[in-house]
Tab-separated table of C-alpha atoms and ligand atoms in Angstrom:
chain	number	residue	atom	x	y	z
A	262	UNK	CA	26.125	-66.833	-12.324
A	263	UNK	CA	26.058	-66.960	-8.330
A	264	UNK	CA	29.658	-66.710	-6.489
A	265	UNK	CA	29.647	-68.557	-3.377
A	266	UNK	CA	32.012	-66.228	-0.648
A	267	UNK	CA	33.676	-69.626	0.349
A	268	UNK	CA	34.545	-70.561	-3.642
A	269	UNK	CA	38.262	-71.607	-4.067
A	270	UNK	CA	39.945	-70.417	-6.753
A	271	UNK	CA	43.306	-71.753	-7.293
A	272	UNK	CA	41.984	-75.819	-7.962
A	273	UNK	CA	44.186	-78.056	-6.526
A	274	UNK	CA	45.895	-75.874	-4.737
A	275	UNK	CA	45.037	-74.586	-1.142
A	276	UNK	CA	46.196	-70.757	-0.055
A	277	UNK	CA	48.700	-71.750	1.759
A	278	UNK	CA	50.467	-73.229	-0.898
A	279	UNK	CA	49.821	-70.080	-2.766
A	280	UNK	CA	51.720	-68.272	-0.759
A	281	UNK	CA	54.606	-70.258	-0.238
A	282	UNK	CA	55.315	-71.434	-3.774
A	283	UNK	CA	53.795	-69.130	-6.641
A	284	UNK	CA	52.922	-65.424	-4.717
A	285	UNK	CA	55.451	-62.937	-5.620
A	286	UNK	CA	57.773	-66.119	-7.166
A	287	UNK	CA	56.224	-67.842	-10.144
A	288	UNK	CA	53.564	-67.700	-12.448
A	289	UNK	CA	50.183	-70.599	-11.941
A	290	UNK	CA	47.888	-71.525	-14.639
A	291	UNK	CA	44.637	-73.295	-13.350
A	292	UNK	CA	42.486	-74.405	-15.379
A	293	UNK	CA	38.604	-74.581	-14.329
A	294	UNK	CA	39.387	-72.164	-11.957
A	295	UNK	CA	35.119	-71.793	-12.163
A	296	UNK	CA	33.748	-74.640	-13.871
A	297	UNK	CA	30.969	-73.380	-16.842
A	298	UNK	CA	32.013	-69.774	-15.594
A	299	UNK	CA	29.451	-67.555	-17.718
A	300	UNK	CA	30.304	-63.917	-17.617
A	301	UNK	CA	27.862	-61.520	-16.076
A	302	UNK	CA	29.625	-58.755	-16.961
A	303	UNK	CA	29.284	-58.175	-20.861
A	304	UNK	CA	31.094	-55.866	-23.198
A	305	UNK	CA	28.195	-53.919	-23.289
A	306	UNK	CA	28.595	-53.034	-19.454
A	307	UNK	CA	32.111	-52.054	-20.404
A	308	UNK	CA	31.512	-49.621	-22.966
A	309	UNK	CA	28.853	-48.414	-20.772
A	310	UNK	CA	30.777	-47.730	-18.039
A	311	UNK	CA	34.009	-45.928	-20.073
A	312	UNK	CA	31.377	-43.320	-20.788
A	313	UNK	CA	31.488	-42.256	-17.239
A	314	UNK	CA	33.444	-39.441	-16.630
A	315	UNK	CA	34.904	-40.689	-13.494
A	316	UNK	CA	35.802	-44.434	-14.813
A	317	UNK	CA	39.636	-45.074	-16.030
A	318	UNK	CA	40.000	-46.321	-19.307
A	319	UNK	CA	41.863	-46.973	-22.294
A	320	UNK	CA	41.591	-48.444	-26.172
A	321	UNK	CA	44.475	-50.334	-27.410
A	322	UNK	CA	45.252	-50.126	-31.326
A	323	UNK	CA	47.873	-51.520	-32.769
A	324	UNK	CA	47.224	-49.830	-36.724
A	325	UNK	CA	50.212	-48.954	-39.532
A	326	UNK	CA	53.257	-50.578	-37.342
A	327	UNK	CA	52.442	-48.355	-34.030
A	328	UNK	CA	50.958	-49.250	-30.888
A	329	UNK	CA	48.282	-46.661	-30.037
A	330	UNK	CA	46.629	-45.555	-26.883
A	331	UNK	CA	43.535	-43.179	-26.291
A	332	UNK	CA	42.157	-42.256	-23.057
A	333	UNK	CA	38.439	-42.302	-21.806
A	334	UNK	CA	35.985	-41.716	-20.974
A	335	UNK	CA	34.594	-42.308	-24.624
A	336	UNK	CA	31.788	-41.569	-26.461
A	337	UNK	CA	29.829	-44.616	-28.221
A	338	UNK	CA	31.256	-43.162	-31.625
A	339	UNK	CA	34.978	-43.462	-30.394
A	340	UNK	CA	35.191	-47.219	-30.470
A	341	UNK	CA	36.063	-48.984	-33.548
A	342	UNK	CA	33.662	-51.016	-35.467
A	343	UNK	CA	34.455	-54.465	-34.841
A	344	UNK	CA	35.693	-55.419	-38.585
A	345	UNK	CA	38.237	-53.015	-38.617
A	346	UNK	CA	41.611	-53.572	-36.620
A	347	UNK	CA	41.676	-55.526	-33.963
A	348	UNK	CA	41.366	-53.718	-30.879
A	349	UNK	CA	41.361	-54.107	-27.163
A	350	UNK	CA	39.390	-51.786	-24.593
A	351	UNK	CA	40.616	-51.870	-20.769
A	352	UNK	CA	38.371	-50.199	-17.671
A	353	UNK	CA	39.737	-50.356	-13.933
A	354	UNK	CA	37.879	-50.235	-10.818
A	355	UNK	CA	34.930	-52.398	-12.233
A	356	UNK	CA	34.093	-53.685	-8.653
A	357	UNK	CA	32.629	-49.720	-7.960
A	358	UNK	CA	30.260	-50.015	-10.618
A	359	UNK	CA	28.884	-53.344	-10.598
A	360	UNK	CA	28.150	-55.592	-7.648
A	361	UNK	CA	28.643	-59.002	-9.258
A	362	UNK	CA	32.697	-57.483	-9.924
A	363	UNK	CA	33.035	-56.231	-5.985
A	364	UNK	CA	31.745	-60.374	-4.985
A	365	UNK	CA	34.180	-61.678	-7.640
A	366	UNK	CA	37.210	-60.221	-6.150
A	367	UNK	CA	35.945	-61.488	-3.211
A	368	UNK	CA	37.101	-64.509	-3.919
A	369	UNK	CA	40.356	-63.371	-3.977
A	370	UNK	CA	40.439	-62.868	-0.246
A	371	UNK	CA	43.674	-64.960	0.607
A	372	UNK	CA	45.431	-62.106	-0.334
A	373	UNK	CA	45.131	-58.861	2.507
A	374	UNK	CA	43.140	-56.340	0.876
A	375	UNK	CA	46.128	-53.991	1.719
A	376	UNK	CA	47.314	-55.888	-1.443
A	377	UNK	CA	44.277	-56.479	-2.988
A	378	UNK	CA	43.091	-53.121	-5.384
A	379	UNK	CA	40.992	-53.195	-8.146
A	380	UNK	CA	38.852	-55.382	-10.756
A	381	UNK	CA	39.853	-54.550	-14.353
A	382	UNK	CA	37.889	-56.089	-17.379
A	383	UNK	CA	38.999	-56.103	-20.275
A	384	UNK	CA	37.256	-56.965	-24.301
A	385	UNK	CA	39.203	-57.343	-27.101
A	386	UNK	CA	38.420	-58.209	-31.279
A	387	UNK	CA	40.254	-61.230	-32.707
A	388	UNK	CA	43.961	-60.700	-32.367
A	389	UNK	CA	42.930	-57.498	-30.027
A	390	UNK	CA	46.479	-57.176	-27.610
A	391	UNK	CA	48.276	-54.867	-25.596
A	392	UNK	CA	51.486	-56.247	-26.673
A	393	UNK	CA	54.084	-58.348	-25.168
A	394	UNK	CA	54.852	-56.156	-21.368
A	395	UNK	CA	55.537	-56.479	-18.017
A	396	UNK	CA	54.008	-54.801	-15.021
A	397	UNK	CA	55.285	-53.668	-11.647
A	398	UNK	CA	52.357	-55.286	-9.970
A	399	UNK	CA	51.665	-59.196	-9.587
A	400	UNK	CA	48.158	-59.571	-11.254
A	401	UNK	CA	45.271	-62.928	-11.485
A	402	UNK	CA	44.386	-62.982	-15.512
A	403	UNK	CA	40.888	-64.837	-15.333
A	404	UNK	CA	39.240	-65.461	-18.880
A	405	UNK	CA	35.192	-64.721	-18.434
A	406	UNK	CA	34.441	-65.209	-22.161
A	407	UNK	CA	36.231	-66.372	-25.994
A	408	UNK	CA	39.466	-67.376	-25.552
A	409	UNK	CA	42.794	-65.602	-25.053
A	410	UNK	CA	46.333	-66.929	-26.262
A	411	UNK	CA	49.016	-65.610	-23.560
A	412	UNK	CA	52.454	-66.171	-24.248
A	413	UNK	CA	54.765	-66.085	-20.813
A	414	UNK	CA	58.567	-65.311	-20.966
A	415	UNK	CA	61.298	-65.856	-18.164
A	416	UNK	CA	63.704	-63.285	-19.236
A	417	UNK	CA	64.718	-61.049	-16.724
A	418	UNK	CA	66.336	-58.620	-19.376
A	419	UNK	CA	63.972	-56.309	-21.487
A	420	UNK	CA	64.216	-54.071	-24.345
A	421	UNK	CA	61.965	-51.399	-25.121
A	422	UNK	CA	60.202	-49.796	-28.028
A	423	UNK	CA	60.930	-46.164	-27.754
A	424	UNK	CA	58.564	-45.311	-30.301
A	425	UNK	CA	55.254	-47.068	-28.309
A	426	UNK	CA	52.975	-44.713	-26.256
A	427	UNK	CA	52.878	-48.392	-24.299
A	428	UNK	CA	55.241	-50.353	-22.734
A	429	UNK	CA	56.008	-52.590	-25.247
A	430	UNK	CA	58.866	-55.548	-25.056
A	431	UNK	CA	60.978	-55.664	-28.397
A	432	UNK	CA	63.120	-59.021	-27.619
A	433	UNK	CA	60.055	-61.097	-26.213
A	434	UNK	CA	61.202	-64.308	-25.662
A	435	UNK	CA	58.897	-67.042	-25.073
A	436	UNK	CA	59.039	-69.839	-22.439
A	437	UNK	CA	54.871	-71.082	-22.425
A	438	UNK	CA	51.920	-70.399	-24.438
A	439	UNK	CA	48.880	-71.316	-23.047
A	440	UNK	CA	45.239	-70.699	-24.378
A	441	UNK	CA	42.950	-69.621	-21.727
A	442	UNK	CA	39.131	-70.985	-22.508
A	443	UNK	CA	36.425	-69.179	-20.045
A	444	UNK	CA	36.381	-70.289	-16.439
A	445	UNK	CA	40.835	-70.241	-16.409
A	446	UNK	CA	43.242	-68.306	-14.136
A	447	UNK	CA	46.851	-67.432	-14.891
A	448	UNK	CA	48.311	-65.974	-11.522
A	449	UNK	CA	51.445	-63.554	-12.714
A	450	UNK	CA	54.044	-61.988	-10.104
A	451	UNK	CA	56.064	-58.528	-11.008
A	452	UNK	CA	58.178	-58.531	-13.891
A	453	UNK	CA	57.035	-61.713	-15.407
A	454	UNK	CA	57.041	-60.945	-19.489
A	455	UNK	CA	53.328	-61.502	-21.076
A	456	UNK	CA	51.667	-61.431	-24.020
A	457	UNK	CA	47.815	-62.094	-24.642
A	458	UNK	CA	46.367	-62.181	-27.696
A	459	UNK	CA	42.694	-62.515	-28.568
A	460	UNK	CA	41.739	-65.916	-30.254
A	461	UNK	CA	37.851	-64.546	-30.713
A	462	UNK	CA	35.559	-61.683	-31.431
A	463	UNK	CA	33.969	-61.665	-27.752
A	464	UNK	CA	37.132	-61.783	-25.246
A	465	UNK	CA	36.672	-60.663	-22.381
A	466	UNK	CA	39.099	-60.980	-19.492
A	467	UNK	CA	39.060	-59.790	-15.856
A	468	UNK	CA	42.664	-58.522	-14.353
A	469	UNK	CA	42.464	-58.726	-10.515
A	470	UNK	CA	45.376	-56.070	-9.493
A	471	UNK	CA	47.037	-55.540	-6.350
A	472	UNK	CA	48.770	-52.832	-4.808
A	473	UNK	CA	52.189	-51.949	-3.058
A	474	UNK	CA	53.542	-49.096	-1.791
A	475	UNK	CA	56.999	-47.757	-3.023
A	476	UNK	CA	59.224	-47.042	-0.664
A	477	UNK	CA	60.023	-43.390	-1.705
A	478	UNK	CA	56.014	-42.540	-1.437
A	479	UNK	CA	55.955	-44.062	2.152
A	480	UNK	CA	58.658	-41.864	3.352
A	481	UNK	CA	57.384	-38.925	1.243
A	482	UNK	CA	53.738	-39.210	2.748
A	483	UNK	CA	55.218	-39.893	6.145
A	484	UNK	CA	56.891	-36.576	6.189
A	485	UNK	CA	53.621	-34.838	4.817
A	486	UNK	CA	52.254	-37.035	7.721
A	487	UNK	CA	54.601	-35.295	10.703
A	488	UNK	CA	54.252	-31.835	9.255
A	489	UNK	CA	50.198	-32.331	9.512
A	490	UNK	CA	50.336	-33.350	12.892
A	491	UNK	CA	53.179	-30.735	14.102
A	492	UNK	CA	51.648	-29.271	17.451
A	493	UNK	CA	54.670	-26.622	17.493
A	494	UNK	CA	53.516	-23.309	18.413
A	495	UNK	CA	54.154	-21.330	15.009
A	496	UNK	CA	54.566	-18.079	17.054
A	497	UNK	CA	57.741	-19.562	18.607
A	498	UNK	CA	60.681	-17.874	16.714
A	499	UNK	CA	64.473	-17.935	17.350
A	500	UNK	CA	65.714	-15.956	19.840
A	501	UNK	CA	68.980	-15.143	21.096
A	502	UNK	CA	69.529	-12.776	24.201
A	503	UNK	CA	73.154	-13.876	24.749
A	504	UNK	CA	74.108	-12.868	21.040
A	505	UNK	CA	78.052	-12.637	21.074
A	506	UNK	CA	79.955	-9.804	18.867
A	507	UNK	CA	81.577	-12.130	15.939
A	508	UNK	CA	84.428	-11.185	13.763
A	509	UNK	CA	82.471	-12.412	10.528
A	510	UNK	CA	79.463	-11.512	9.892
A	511	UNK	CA	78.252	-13.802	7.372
A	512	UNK	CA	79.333	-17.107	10.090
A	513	UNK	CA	76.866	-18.920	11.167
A	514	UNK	CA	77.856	-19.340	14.786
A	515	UNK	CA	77.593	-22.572	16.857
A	516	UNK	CA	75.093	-21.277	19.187
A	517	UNK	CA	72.617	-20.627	16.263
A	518	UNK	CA	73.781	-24.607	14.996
A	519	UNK	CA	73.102	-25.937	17.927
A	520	UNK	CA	69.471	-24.813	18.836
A	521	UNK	CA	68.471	-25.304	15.292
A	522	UNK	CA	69.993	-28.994	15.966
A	523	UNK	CA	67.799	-29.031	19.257
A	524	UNK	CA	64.603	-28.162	17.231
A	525	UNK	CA	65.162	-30.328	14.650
A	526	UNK	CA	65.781	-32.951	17.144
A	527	UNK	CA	62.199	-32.320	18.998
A	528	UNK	CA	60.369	-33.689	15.954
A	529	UNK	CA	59.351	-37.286	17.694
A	530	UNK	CA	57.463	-40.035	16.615
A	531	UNK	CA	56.233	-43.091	18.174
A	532	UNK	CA	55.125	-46.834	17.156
A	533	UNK	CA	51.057	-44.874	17.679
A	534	UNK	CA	51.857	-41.959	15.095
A	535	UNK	CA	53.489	-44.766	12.764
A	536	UNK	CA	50.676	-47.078	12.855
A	537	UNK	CA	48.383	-44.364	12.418
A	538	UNK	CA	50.327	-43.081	9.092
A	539	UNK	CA	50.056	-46.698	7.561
A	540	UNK	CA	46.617	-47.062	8.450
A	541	UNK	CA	45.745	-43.564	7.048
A	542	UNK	CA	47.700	-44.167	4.202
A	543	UNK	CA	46.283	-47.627	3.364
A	544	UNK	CA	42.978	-46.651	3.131
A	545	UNK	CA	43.246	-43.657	1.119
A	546	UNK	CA	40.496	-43.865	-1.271
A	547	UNK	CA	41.839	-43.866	-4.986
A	548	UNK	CA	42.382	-40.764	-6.741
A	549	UNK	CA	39.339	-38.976	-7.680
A	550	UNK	CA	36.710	-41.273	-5.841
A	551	UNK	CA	33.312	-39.541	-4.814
A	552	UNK	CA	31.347	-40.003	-2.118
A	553	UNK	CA	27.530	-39.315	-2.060
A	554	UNK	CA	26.814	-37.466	1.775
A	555	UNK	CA	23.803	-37.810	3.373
A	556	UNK	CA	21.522	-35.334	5.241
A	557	UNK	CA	22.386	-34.477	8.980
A	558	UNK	CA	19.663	-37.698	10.888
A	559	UNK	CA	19.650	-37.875	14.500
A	560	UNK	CA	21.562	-41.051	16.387
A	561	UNK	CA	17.756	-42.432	17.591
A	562	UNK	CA	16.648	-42.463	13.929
A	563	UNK	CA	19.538	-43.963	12.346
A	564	UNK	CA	19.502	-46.847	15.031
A	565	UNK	CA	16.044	-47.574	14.137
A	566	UNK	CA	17.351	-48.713	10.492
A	567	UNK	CA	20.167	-50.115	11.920
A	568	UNK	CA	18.363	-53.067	13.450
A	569	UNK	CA	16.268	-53.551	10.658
A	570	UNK	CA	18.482	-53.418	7.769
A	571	UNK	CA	22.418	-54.869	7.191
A	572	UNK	CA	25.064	-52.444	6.271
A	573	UNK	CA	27.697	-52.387	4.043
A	574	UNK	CA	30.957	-50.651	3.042
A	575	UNK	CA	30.542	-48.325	-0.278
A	576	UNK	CA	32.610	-50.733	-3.356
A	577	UNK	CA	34.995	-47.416	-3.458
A	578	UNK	CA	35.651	-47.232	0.956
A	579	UNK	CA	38.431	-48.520	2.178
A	580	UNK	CA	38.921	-49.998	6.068
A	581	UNK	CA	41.064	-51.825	7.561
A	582	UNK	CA	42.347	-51.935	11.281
A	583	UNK	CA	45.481	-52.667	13.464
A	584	UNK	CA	44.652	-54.289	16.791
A	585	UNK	CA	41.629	-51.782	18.082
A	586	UNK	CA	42.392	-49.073	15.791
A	587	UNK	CA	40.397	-48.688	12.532
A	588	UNK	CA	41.037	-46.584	9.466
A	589	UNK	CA	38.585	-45.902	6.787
A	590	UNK	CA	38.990	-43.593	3.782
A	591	UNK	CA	42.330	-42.001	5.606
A	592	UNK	CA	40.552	-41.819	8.787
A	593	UNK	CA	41.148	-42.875	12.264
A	594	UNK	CA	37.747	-43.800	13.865
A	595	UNK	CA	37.655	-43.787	17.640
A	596	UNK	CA	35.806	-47.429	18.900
A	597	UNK	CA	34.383	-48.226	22.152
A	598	UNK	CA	35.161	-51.467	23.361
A	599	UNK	CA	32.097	-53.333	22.318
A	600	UNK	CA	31.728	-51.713	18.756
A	601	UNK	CA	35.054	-53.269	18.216
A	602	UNK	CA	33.706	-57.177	17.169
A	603	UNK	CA	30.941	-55.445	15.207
A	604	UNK	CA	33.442	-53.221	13.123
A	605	UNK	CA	36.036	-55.374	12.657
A	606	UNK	CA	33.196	-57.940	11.205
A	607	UNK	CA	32.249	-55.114	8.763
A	608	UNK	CA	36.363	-53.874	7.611
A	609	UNK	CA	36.796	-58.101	7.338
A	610	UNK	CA	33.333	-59.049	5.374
A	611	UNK	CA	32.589	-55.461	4.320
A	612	UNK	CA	28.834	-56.133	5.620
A	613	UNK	CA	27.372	-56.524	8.553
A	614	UNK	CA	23.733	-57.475	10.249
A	615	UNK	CA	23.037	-55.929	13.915
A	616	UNK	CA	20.298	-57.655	14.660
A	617	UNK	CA	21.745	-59.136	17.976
A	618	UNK	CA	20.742	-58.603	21.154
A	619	UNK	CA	22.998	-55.265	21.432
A	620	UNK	CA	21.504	-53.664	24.532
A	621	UNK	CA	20.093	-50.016	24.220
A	622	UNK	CA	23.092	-48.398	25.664
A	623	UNK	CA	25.659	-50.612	23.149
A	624	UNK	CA	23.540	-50.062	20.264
A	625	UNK	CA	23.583	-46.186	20.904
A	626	UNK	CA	27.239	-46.026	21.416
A	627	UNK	CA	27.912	-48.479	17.768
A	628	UNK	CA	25.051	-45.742	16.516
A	629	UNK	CA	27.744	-42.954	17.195
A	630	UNK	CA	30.695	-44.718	15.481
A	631	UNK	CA	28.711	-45.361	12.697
A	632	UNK	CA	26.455	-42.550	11.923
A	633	UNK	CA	29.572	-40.148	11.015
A	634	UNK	CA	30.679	-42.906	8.028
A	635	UNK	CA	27.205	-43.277	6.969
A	636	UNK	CA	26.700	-39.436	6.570
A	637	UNK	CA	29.971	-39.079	4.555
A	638	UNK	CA	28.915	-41.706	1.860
A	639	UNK	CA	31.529	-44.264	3.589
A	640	UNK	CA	28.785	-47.146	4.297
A	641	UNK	CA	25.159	-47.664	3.185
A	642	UNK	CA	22.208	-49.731	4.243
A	643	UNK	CA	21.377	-52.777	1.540
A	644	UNK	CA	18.107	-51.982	1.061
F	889	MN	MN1	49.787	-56.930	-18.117
């Protein structure tokens, strides 16, 4: 199964439409969204992968009346055999371990990748479910293999069972049931009740999930932002030479207010520190993400691969830019002017080829930008 970059995923309709009518506003069920879509990813990857010790998943039980949740990563031994209750098991961040997931949610490119976050696969036993829910984030349910019944509601009004380790909706009230065959996509915004249930032994679905900031963590990081970039002198302390006999001691007097207003007042910051805070904050690599660093290489010898061989971004780096400024893993990068094209090509496609006619002093100087993120495990050569 080959994914062309320029494959369009929503059928009928274009982007643009997308946007306007269904993003953030209504659910979309296309079917055919791939036409004989054949899943490369199998349930055998998945099980493989929960073993890792830095993957993030969970198995979904629903046994004796309770909804029950364990936490990877797993051993072999720790998943059900299949004739027993039906079960579900659910691994994020699929596009860092396997390339055919990172081209996959390529196709999902209409959306920013500020948005955009992680491929999550999912396999469930017949009648495996997570229970009728809602989630914060809007979320692209594509069927890869069996068959999934999901059952959409339009209430806006939810109950919940107190008793479920899950989020689990006790007055579900359904508006649609579709069954999704492989090769369908149901598009979901926030807040939208759902309910999938497996129809076979071998379902396997892929969530594409976005992101979005919360309001209190942007202001919270933006102060932890201004306090790491204070450039006060720490040995500056209060001082107060014209000190004035007072008639209670235990006053705080209105010179003291006022220069603590004036200091307080001195903390500035401009459109530059703010874009720099939302750039650095946007590409902070999810929690827990390693990066393999390379041995120390000269400038001269990295170039020499650089001509010869296209780069690209690690599946787990972020980078992203505003106008000439770009930000990768929670770093600012400093550009010249005609490294600029080349890296804005790699944060938009997240690979690049230099094989241009970059003259030796240009090449050198996009060597120097790029040798640092190479070293740190940021970007690698595709061999
Ligand atoms: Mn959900």
């Amino acid at each position: 199964m080959r994914l062309d970059r320029k494959n369009h995923i929503l059928g009928k309709i274009s982007n643009d439409v997308f946007l306007k009518k269904y993003w953030q506003k209504k659910p979309l069920l296309i079917r055919d969204a791939i036409k004989n879509f054949k899943s490369p990813i199998t349930e055998k990857d998945l099980f493989r992968i929960a073993q890792n010790e830095n993957a993030i998943s969970r198995l979904i039980e629903f046994k004796r009346g309770i909804w029950q949740v364990k936490y990877g990563p797993f051993k072999k031994s720790d998943l059900p055999k299949k004739i027993n209750t039906p079960w579900t098991i659910l691994v994020q961040n699929i596009n860092h371990h396997l390339p055919f997931a990172e081209s996959f949610l390529n196709l999902f490119k209409f959306i920013p990748y500020t948005r955009l976050d992680d491929l999550m696969v999912s396999f469930a036993t017949k009648k495996g479910s997570v229970g009728p829910h809602f989630d914060s984030y809007d979320v692209f349910l594509f069927q890869a293999k069996g068959e999934r019944e999901w059952k959409i509601s339009e209430q806006k009004k939810f109950s919940l069972d107190k008793k479920s380790a899950i989020k689990i909706i006790t007055n579900f009230k359904t508006k649609n049931t579709w069954v999704l065959k492989p090769g369908d996509l149901l598009y979901l915004p926030p807040n939208v009740g759902h309910w999938g249930v497996s129809q076979s032994d071998d379902c396997l679905t892929y969530s594409i999930g976005f992101r979005a900031p919360g309001t209190f963590e942007i202001q919270s990081k933006f102060l932890d932002f201004i306090q790491d970039n204070l450039i006060t002198n720490k040995n500056n302390l209060y001082r107060d030479p014209n000190l004035n006999l007072q008639k209670n001691p235990a006053e705080i007097n209105s010179n003291m207010i006022k220069k603590i207003q004036q200091i307080v007042n001195q903390l500035r910051w401009n459109t530059n520190s703010i874009n720099n805070f939302i750039g650095q904050l946007l590409t902070e690599p999810i929690e827990g993400a390693v990066f393999q660093t390379s041995k120390s290489m000269t400038v001269g010898v990295f170039i020499k691969d650089l001509v010869k061989k296209p780069l690209k971004l690690n599946p787990k780096t972020r980078m992203l830019f505003i106008k000439n400024n770009f930000y990768i893993n929670g770093e600012l990068i400093e550009a010249d002017k005609k490294s600029i094209m080349y890296l804005k090509q790699l944060a938009n496609d997240r690979e690049i080829s230099i094989k241009s006619a970059l003259n030796k002093k240009d090449l050198n100087a996009l060597g120097i930008v790029l040798l640092p993120l190479y070293l740190s495990g940021f970007i690698d050569f595709i061999q």
